[in-house]
Short mmCIF file of C-alpha atoms (C1' of nucleotides) in Angstrom, two decimals:
data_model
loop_
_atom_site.label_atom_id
_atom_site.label_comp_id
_atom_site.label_asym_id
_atom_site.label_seq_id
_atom_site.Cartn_x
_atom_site.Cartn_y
_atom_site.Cartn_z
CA UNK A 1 -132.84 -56.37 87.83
CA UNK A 2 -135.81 -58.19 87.01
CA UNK A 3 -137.55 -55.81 89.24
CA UNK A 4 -136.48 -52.49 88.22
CA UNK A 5 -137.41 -54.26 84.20
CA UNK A 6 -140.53 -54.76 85.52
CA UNK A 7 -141.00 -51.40 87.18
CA UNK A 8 -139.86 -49.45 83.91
CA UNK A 9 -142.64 -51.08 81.94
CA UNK A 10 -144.87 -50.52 84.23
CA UNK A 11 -144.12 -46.69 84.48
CA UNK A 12 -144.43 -47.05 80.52
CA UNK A 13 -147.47 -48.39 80.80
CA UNK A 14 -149.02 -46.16 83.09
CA UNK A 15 -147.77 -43.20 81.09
CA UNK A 16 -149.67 -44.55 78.16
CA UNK A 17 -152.80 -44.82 79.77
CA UNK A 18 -152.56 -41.68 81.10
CA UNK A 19 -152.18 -39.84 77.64
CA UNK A 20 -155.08 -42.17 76.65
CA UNK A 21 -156.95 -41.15 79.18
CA UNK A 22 -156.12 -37.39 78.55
CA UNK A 23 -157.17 -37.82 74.66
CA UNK A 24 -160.42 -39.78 75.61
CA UNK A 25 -161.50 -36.68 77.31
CA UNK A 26 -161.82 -35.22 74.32
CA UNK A 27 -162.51 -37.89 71.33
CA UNK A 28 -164.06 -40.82 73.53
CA UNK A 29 -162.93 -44.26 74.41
CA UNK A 30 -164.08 -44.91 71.28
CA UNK A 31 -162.14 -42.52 69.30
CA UNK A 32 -159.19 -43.91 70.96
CA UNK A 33 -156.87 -45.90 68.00
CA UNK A 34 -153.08 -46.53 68.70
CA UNK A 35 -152.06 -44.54 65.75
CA UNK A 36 -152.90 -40.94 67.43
CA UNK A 37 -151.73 -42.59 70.96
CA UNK A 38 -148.29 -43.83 69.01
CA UNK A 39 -147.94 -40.33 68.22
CA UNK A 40 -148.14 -38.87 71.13
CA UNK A 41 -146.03 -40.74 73.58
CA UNK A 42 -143.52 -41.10 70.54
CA UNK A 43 -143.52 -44.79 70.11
CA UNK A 44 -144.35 -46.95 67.50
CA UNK A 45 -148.04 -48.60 67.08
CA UNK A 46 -146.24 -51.97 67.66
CA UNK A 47 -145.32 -50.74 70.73
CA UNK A 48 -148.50 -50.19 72.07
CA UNK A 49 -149.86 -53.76 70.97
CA UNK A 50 -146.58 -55.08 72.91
CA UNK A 51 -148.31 -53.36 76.28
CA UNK A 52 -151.70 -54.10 75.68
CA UNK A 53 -152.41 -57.01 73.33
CA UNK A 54 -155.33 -55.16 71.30
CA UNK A 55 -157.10 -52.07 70.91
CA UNK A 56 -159.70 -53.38 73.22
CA UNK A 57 -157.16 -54.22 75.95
CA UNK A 58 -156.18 -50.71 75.64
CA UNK A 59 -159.41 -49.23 76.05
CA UNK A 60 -160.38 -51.41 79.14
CA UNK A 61 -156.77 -50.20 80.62
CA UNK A 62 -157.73 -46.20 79.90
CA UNK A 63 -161.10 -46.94 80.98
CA UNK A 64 -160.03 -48.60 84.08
CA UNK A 65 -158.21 -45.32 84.99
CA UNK A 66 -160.64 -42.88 84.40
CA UNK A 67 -162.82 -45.06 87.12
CA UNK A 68 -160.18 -45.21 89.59
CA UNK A 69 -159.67 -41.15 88.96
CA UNK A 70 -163.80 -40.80 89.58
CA UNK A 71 -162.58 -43.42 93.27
CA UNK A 72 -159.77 -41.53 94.31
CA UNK A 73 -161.25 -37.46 93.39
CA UNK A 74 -164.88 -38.02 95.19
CA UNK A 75 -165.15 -41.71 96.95
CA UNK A 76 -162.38 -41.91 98.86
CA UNK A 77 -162.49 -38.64 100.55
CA UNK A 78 -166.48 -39.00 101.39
CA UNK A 79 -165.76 -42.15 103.08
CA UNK A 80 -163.66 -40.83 105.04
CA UNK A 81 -166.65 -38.94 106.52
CA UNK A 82 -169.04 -40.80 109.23
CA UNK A 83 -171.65 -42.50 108.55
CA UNK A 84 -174.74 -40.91 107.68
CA UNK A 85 -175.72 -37.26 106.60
CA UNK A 86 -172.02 -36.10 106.52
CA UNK A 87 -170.65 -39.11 104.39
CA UNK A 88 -174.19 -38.49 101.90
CA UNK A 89 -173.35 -34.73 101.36
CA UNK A 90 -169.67 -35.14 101.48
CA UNK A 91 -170.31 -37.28 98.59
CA UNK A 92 -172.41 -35.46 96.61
CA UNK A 93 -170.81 -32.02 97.16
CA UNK A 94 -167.22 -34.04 96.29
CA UNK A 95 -169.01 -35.52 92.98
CA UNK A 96 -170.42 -32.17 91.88
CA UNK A 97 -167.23 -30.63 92.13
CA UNK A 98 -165.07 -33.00 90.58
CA UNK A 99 -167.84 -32.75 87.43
CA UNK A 100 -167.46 -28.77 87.63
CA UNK A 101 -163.76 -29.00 87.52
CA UNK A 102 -163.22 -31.46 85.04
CA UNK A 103 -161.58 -29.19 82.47
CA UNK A 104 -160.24 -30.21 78.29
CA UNK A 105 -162.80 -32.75 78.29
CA UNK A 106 -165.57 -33.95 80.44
CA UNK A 107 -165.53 -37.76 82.22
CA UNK A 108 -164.48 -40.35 80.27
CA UNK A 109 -167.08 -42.75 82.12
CA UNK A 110 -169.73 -40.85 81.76
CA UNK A 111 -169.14 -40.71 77.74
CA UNK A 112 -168.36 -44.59 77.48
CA UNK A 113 -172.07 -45.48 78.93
CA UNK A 114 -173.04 -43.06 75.74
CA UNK A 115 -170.84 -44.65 73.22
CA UNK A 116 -171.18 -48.27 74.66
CA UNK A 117 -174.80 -48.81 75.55
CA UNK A 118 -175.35 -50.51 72.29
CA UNK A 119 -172.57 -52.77 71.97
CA UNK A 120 -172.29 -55.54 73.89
CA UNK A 121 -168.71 -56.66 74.98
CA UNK A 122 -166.26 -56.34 77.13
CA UNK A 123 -165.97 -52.80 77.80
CA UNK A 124 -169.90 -52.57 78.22
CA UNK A 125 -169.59 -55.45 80.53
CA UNK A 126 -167.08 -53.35 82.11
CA UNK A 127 -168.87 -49.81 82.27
CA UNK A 128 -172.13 -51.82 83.76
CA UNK A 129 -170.17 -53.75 86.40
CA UNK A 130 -168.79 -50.62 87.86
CA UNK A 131 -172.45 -48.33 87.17
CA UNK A 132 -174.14 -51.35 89.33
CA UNK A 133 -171.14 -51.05 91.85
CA UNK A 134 -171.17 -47.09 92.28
CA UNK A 135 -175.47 -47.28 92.33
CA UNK A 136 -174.97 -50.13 95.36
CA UNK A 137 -172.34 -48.27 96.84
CA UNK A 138 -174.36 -44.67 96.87
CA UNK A 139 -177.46 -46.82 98.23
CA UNK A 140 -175.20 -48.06 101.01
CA UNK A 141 -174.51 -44.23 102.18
CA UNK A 142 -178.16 -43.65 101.79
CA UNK A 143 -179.45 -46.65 103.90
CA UNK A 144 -176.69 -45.76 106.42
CA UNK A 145 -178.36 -42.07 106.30
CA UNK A 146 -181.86 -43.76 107.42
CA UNK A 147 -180.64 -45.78 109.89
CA UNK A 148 -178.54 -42.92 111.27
CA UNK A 149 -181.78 -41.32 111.50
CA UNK A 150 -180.52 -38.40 109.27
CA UNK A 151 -183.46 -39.54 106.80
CA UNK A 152 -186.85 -39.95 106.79
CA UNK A 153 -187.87 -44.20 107.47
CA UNK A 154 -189.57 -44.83 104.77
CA UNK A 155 -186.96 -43.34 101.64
CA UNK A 156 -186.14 -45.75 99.23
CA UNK A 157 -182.57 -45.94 98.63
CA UNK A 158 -182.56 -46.88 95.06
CA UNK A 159 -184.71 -44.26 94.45
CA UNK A 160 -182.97 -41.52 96.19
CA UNK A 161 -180.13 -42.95 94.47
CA UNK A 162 -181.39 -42.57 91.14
CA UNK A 163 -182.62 -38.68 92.19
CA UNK A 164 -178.96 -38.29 92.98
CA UNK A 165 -177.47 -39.86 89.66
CA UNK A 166 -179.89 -37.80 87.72
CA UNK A 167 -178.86 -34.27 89.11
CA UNK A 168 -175.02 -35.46 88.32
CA UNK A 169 -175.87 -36.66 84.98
CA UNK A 170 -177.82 -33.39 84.15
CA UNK A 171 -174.90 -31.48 85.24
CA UNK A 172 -172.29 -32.82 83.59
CA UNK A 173 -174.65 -32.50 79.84
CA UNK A 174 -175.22 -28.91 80.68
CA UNK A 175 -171.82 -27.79 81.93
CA UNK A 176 -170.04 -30.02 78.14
CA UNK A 177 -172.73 -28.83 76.20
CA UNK A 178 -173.51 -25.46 76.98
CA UNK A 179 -170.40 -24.60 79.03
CA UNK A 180 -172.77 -22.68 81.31
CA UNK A 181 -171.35 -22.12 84.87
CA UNK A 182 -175.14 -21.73 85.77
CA UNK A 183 -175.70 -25.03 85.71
CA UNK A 184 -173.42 -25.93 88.94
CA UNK A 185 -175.95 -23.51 91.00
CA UNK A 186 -178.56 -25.32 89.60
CA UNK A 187 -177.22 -28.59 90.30
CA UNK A 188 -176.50 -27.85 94.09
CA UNK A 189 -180.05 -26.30 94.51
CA UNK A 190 -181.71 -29.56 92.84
CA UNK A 191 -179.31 -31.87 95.03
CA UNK A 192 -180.63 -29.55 97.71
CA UNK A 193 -184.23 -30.09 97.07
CA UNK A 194 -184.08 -34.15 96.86
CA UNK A 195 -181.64 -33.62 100.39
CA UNK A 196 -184.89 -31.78 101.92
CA UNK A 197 -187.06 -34.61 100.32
CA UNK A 198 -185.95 -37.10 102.71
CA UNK A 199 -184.75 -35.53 105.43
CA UNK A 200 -186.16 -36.85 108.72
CA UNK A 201 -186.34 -32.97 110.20
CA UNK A 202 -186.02 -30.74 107.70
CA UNK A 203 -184.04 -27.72 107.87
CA UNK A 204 -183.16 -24.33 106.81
CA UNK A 205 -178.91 -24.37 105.32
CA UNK A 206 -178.52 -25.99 102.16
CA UNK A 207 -176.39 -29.01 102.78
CA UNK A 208 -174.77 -29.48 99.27
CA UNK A 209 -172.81 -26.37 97.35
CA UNK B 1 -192.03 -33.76 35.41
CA UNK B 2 -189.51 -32.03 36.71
CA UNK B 3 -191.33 -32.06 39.98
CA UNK B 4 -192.12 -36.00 39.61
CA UNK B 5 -188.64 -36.32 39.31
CA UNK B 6 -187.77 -33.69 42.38
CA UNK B 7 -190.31 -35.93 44.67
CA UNK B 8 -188.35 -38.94 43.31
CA UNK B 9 -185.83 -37.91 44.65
CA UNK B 10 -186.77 -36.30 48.16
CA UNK B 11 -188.15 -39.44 48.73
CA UNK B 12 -185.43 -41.40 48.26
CA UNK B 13 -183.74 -39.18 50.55
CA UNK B 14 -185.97 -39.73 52.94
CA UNK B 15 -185.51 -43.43 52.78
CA UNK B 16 -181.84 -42.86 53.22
CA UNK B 17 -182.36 -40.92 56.22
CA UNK B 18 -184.76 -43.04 57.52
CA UNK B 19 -182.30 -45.70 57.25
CA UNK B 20 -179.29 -43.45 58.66
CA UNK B 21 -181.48 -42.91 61.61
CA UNK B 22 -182.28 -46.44 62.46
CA UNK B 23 -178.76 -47.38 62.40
CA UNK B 24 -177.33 -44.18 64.07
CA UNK B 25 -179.55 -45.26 67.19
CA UNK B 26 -177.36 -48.35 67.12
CA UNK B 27 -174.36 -47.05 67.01
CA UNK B 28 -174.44 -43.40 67.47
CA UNK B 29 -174.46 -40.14 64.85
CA UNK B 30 -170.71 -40.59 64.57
CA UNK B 31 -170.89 -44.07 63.70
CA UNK B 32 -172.39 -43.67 60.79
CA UNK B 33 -170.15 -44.29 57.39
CA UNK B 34 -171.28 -43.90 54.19
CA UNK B 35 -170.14 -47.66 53.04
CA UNK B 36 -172.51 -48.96 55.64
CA UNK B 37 -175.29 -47.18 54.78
CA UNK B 38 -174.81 -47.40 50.56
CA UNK B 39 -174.71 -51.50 51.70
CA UNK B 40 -177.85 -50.80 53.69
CA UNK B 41 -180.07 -48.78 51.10
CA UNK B 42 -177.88 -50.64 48.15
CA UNK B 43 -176.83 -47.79 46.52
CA UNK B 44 -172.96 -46.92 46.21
CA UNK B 45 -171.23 -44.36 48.06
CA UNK B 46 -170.52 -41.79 45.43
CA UNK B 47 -174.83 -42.08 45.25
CA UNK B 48 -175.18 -40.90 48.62
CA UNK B 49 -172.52 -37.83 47.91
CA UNK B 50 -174.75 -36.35 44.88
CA UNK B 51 -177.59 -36.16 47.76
CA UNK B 52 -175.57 -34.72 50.80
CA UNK B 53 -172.21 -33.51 49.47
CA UNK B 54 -170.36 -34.84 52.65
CA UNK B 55 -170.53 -37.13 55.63
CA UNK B 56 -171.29 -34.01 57.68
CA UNK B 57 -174.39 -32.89 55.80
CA UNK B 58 -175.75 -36.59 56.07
CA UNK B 59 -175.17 -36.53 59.64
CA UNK B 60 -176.91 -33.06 59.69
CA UNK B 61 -180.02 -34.33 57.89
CA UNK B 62 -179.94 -37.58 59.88
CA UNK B 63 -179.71 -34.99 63.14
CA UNK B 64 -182.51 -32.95 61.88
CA UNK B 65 -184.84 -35.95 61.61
CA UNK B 66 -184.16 -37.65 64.59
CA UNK B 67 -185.02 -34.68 66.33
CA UNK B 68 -187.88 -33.91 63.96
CA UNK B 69 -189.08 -37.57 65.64
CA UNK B 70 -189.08 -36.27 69.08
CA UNK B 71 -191.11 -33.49 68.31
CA UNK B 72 -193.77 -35.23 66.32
CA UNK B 73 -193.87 -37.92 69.31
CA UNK B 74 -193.38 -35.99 72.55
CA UNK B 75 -193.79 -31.85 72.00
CA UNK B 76 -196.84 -31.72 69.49
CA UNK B 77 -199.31 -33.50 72.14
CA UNK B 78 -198.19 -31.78 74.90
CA UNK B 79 -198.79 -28.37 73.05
CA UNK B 80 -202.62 -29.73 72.23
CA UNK B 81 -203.15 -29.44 75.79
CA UNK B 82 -204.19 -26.42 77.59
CA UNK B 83 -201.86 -24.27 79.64
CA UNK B 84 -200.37 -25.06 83.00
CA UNK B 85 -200.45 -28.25 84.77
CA UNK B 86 -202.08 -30.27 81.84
CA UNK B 87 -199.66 -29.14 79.48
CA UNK B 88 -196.47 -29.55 81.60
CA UNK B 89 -197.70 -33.09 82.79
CA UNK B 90 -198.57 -34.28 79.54
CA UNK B 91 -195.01 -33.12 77.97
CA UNK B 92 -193.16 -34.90 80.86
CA UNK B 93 -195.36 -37.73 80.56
CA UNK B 94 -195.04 -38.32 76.67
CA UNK B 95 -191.17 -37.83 77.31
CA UNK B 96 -191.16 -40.21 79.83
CA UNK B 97 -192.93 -42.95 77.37
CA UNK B 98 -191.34 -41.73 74.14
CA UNK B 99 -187.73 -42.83 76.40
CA UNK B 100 -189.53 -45.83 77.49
CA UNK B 101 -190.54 -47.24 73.79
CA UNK B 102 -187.69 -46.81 72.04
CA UNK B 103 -185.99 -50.22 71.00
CA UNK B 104 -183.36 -51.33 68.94
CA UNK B 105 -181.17 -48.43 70.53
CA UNK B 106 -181.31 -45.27 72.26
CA UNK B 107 -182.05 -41.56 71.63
CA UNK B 108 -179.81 -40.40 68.77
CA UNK B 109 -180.30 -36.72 69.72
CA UNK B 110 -178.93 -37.61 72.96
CA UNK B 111 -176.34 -39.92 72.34
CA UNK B 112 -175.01 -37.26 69.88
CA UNK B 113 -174.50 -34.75 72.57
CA UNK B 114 -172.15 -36.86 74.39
CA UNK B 115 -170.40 -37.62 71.28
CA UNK B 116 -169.82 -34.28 70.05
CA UNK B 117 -169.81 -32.49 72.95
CA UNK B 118 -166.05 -31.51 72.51
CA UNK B 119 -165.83 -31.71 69.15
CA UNK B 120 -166.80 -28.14 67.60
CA UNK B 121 -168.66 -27.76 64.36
CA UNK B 122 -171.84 -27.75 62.66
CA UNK B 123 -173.09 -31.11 64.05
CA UNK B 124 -172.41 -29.22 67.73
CA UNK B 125 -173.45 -25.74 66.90
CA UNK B 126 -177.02 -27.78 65.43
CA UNK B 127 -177.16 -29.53 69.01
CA UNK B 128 -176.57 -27.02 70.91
CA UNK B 129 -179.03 -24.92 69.16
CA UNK B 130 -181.73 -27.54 69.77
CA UNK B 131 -181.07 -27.95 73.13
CA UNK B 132 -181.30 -24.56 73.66
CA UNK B 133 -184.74 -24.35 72.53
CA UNK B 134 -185.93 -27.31 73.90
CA UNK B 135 -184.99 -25.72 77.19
CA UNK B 136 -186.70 -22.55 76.40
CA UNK B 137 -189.33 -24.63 75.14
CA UNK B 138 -190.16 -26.22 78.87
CA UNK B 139 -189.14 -22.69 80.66
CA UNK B 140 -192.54 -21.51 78.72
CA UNK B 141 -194.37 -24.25 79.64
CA UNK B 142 -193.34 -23.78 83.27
CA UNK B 143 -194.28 -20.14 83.42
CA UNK B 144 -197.49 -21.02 81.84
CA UNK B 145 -197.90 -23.10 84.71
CA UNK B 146 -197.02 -20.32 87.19
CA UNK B 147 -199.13 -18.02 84.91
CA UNK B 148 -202.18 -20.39 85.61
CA UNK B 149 -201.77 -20.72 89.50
CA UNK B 150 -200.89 -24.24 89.43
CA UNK B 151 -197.00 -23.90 90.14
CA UNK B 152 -195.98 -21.89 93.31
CA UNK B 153 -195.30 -18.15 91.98
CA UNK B 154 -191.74 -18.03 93.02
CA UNK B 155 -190.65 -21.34 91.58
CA UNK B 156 -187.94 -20.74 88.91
CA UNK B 157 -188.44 -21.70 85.29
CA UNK B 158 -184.81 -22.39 84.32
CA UNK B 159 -184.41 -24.37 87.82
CA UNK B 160 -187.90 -26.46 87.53
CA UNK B 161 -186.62 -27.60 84.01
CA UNK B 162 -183.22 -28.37 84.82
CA UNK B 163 -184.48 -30.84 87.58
CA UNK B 164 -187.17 -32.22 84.89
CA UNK B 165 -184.77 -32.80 82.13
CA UNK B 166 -182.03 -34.29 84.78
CA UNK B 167 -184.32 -36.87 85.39
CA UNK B 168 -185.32 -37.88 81.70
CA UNK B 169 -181.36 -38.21 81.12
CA UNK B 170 -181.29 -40.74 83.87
CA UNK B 171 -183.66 -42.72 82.56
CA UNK B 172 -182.33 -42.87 79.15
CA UNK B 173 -179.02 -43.92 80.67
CA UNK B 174 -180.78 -46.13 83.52
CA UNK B 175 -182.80 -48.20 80.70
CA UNK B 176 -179.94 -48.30 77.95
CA UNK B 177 -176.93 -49.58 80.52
CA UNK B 178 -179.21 -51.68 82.55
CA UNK B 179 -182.04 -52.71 80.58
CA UNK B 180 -183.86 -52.28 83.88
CA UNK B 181 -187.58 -51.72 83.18
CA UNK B 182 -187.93 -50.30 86.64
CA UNK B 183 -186.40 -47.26 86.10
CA UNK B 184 -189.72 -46.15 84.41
CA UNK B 185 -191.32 -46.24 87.61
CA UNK B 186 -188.53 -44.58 89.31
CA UNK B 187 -188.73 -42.13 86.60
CA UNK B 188 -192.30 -41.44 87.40
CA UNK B 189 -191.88 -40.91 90.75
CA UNK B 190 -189.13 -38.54 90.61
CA UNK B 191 -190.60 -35.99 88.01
CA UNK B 192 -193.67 -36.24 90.62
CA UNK B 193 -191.47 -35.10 93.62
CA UNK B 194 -190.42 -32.46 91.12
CA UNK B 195 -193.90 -31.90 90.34
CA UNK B 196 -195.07 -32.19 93.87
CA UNK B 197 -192.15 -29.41 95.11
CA UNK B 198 -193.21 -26.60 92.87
CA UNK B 199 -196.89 -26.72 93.08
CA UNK B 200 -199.09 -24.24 94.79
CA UNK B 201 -201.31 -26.30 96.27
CA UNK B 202 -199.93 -29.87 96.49
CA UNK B 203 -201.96 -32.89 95.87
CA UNK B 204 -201.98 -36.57 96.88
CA UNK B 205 -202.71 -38.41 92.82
CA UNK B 206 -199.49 -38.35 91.22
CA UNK B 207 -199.58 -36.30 87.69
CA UNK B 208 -197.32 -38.05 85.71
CA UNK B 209 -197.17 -41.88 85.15
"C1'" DC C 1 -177.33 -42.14 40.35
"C1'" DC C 2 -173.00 -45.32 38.53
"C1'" DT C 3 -167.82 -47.29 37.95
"C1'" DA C 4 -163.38 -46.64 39.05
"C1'" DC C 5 -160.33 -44.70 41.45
"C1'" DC C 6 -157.28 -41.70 45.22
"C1'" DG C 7 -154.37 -41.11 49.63
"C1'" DA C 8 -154.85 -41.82 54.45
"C1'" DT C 9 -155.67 -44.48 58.27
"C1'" DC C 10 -157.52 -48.36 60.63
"C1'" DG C 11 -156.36 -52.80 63.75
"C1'" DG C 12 -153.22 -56.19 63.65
"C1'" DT C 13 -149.00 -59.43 62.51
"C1'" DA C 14 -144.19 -61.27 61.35
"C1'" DG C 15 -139.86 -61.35 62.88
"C1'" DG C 16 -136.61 -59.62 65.42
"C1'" DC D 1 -139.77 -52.11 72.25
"C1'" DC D 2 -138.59 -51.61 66.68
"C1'" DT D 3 -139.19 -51.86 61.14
"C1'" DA D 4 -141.85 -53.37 57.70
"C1'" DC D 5 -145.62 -55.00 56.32
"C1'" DC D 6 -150.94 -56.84 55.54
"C1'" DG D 7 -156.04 -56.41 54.00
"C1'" DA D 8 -159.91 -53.57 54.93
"C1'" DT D 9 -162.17 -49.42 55.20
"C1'" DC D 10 -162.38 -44.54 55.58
"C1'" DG D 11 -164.10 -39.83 53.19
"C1'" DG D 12 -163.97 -38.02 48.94
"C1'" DT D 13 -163.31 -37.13 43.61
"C1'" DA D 14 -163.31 -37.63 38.35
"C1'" DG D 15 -166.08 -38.33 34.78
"C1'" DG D 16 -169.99 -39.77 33.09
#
DNA sequence: CCTACCGATCGGTAGG
DNA sequence: CCTACCGATCGGTAGG
């Protein structure tokens, strides 16, 4: 009985991040406050501080969410790939589409790093923990992509990382801000042209679309 | 008189922009209220209303300058140097150190389009306008380039700035989240692969540093 | 450009 | 999880 009390807040809880996550699409973890939440899961502002102890603990939870949506929609399914050239593209087609379909709303991440790059605290702490982790982890694929001998010897795997990031980021600004369908083309073509950078032999057939 | 009294009063406008600006790269365009700035100019709010009429018109002049500030710095340079390559390099170049200096907070113009990316209006339509132009702004400079022989004659304008301006983004959000100085260099070296893919005859000395 | 005010909403707490 | 509050701050207005 404990249990299934436990359980039901937890499936309370979870529902409340999820609407918060929904509504950050669109105002920002920063625009999140419990009285718009409290209205929309029809509960009482109390409530919420019951759950989650402060607006900030809130935040942290809905930003938490959004990271493990970013793990589950494009990480999980390139690692699933072998090493190498496959797992690289895998991940970067996966991560291209998961920006193009992100619909009411673009990534709650990617707005946070906007919103929290000048204040220092926990949810900055937060947003560069995981940044550093995702950079690390996309070097990791890259390195694994030069000693698979998929890429060239001498690449640099922070900076093909950072060529990579940069595309992503550049898509994501163009699709939000000038809802321009264009911009996924472009995006696959640029990914394209830093893939053909480094390849060891390059080739004809675009990797990434 | 009249007009002493008119300048008296542009100017202290100006001052409260000025002042808008500075703190709107702290904490974004949206940030801004007008009880924090009347404490930070020491005037009181209802003085602020006589000069813009709303919050929205202050964040609208505030808007105009900061991106009056990245013209003065970055585009009017560029456009003192001749057509083509010097032109292009120089604008990438001053872009890359006008992202580089800036202290005590980021890019307003930029931080501004992830905040208001979803959130229609004038402060949008004024963004996306700018951004617009901006883009059309490099696409020139591009075909200029083209125009002059230095870029390959197939290379396409929309494409060549999409890749440039992806990688200015990443170095805003590589130097704001990580304080990490070598993203500069990183910078440099990517807008020279871009650089180095679109030229017609290619060239060992990197153009932009 | 000011004082003096408005209703609404903010994050958070007391006590249950 | 609730009702009933708190002080602070928000954007904005009246009237000068």
């Amino acid at each position: 009985m404990s249990s299934a009390a436990t359980n039901k807040g937890a499936r309370t809880r979870e529902l409340i991040v999820e609407a918060g996550h929904e509504l950050a699409r669109r105002v920002g973890l920063d625009g999140l406050t419990f009285g718009t939440i409290a209205a929309e899961v029809k509960m009482s502002k109390s409530g919420l501080f019951a759950h989650f102890g402060s607006r900030e603990g809130f935040q942290l939870a809905v930003l938490e969410h959004a990271i493990n949506a970013v793990g589950d929609a494009v990480f999980a399914p390139a690692f699933a790939q072998p090493r190498g050239l496959p797992r690289l593209s895998a991940l970067i087609s996966g991560w291209l589409a998961f920006v193009s379909g992100l619909d009411r709303g673009g990534c709650v991440v990617l707005a946070a790093v906007a919103e929290f790059d000048d204040k220092p605290g926990p949810i900055r702490d937060a947003l560069v923990g995981y940044q550093h982790r995702l950079r690390r982890q996309m070097e990791r694929t890259i390195q694994m992509t030069i000693d698979a001998g998929d890429f060239r010897a001498d690449a640099d795997p922070a900076q093909v990382a950072f060529e990579f990031y940069a595309v992503l980021l550049a898509l994501h600004h163009d699709l939000r801000l000038f809802n321009d369908q264009q911009a996924v083309a472009r995006t696959a073509q640029a990914a394209n042209h830093v893939l053909q950078r480094y390849l060891a032999e390059p080739r004809q057939s675009a990797a990434i679309g």
